[in-house]
Short mmCIF file of C-alpha atoms in Angstrom, two decimals:
data_model
loop_
_atom_site.label_atom_id
_atom_site.label_comp_id
_atom_site.label_asym_id
_atom_site.label_seq_id
_atom_site.Cartn_x
_atom_site.Cartn_y
_atom_site.Cartn_z
CA MET A 88 0.00 0.00 0.00
CA THR A 89 1.23 3.47 -0.86
CA ALA A 90 2.59 5.46 2.09
CA PHE A 91 2.86 9.20 2.52
CA ILE A 92 5.00 11.35 4.78
CA ILE A 93 3.08 14.54 5.51
CA GLY A 94 4.95 17.42 7.09
CA GLN A 95 4.40 20.96 8.29
CA MET A 96 7.39 23.21 8.80
CA THR A 97 7.95 26.43 10.71
CA ILE A 98 10.98 28.30 9.37
CA GLU A 99 13.06 30.24 11.89
CA ASN A 100 15.91 31.20 9.56
CA ARG A 101 16.80 30.39 5.96
CA ASP A 102 20.53 29.71 6.31
CA TRP A 103 20.10 25.95 5.84
CA MET A 104 17.63 26.00 2.95
CA GLU A 105 19.86 26.19 -0.12
CA ALA A 106 21.97 23.18 0.84
CA TYR A 107 18.96 21.19 2.07
CA PHE A 108 16.79 21.72 -1.00
CA ALA A 109 19.71 21.05 -3.35
CA GLU A 110 20.03 17.51 -1.95
CA ILE A 111 16.67 16.38 -0.58
CA PRO A 112 15.01 15.52 -3.95
CA ASP A 113 17.78 13.03 -4.78
CA VAL A 114 17.63 11.42 -1.33
CA VAL A 115 13.85 11.03 -1.65
CA ALA A 116 14.21 9.57 -5.17
CA ARG A 117 16.80 7.01 -4.04
CA HIS A 118 14.07 5.52 -1.86
CA GLN A 119 11.52 5.52 -4.71
CA GLY A 120 9.79 8.55 -3.25
CA SER A 121 8.47 11.65 -4.95
CA PHE A 122 7.08 14.95 -3.73
CA SER A 123 3.34 15.17 -4.33
CA VAL A 124 3.23 18.57 -2.62
CA ARG A 125 6.03 20.95 -1.63
CA GLY A 126 5.15 24.54 -1.01
CA GLY A 127 4.29 27.48 1.16
CA ASN A 128 1.54 30.02 1.57
CA PRO A 129 -0.89 27.71 3.44
CA THR A 130 -4.46 28.87 3.91
CA ARG A 131 -6.65 27.67 6.76
CA MET A 132 -9.72 25.85 5.51
CA GLU A 133 -10.98 24.67 8.91
CA GLY A 134 -9.83 24.51 12.52
CA GLU A 135 -7.62 26.67 14.68
CA ALA A 136 -4.17 25.07 14.56
CA THR A 137 -1.24 27.39 13.96
CA LEU A 138 -0.43 27.55 10.25
CA PRO A 139 3.03 26.38 9.20
CA ASP A 140 5.29 28.34 6.87
CA ALA A 141 5.50 25.39 4.48
CA ALA A 142 4.04 21.93 4.00
CA PHE A 143 4.93 18.82 2.02
CA VAL A 144 3.66 15.39 1.07
CA ILE A 145 6.11 12.71 -0.08
CA ARG A 146 4.73 9.57 -1.74
CA PHE A 147 6.46 6.18 -1.37
CA PRO A 148 5.50 2.77 -2.75
CA ASP A 149 5.00 1.45 0.81
CA ARG A 150 5.85 2.04 4.47
CA ALA A 151 9.12 0.13 4.21
CA HIS A 152 10.46 2.60 1.63
CA ALA A 153 9.26 5.61 3.66
CA GLU A 154 10.84 4.28 6.85
CA ALA A 155 14.08 3.44 5.04
CA PHE A 156 14.21 7.01 3.71
CA TRP A 157 13.57 8.54 7.14
CA GLY A 158 16.24 6.40 8.76
CA CYS A 159 18.97 6.66 6.11
CA ASP A 160 22.22 8.45 6.89
CA ASP A 161 21.81 11.00 4.08
CA PHE A 162 18.38 12.09 5.28
CA GLN A 163 19.45 12.19 8.92
CA ARG A 164 22.37 14.45 7.95
CA LEU A 165 20.00 16.77 6.08
CA ALA A 166 17.46 16.66 8.92
CA LYS A 167 20.15 17.85 11.32
CA LEU A 168 20.86 20.75 8.96
CA ARG A 169 17.13 21.53 8.67
CA ARG A 170 16.73 21.53 12.46
CA SER A 171 19.31 24.31 12.68
CA GLY A 172 16.72 26.74 11.35
CA SER A 173 13.27 25.18 11.44
CA SER A 174 10.91 22.91 13.30
CA LEU A 175 8.93 20.12 11.68
CA ASP A 176 5.88 18.04 12.52
CA ALA A 177 5.68 14.94 10.31
CA ILE A 178 3.50 11.85 10.18
CA LEU A 179 3.54 8.65 8.10
CA VAL A 180 0.17 7.48 6.76
CA ASP A 181 -1.05 4.69 4.51
CA GLY A 182 -3.05 5.80 1.52
CA THR A 183 -3.96 5.34 -2.10
CA GLN A 184 -3.22 7.33 -5.18
#
């Protein structure tokens, strides 16, 4: 079953972004993932949660690929860089496409 990592990011500074976004698409692709959504300018449709600065959805063939991506050394290195200037809430969900 297809799996999706869904994330919401709050950006505190942009120092990390150029290096991160130069590499993250290749790391995702190496795990057979692809970005379904990657963007900013969120608009509240319902609820009262704080809006993030950016959101993303990454599609993987299954949970095993998503978990392998999240745990791989290359992603963990990039995640450390990202944490230097942002905070992230992310979940893994099963879905269809």
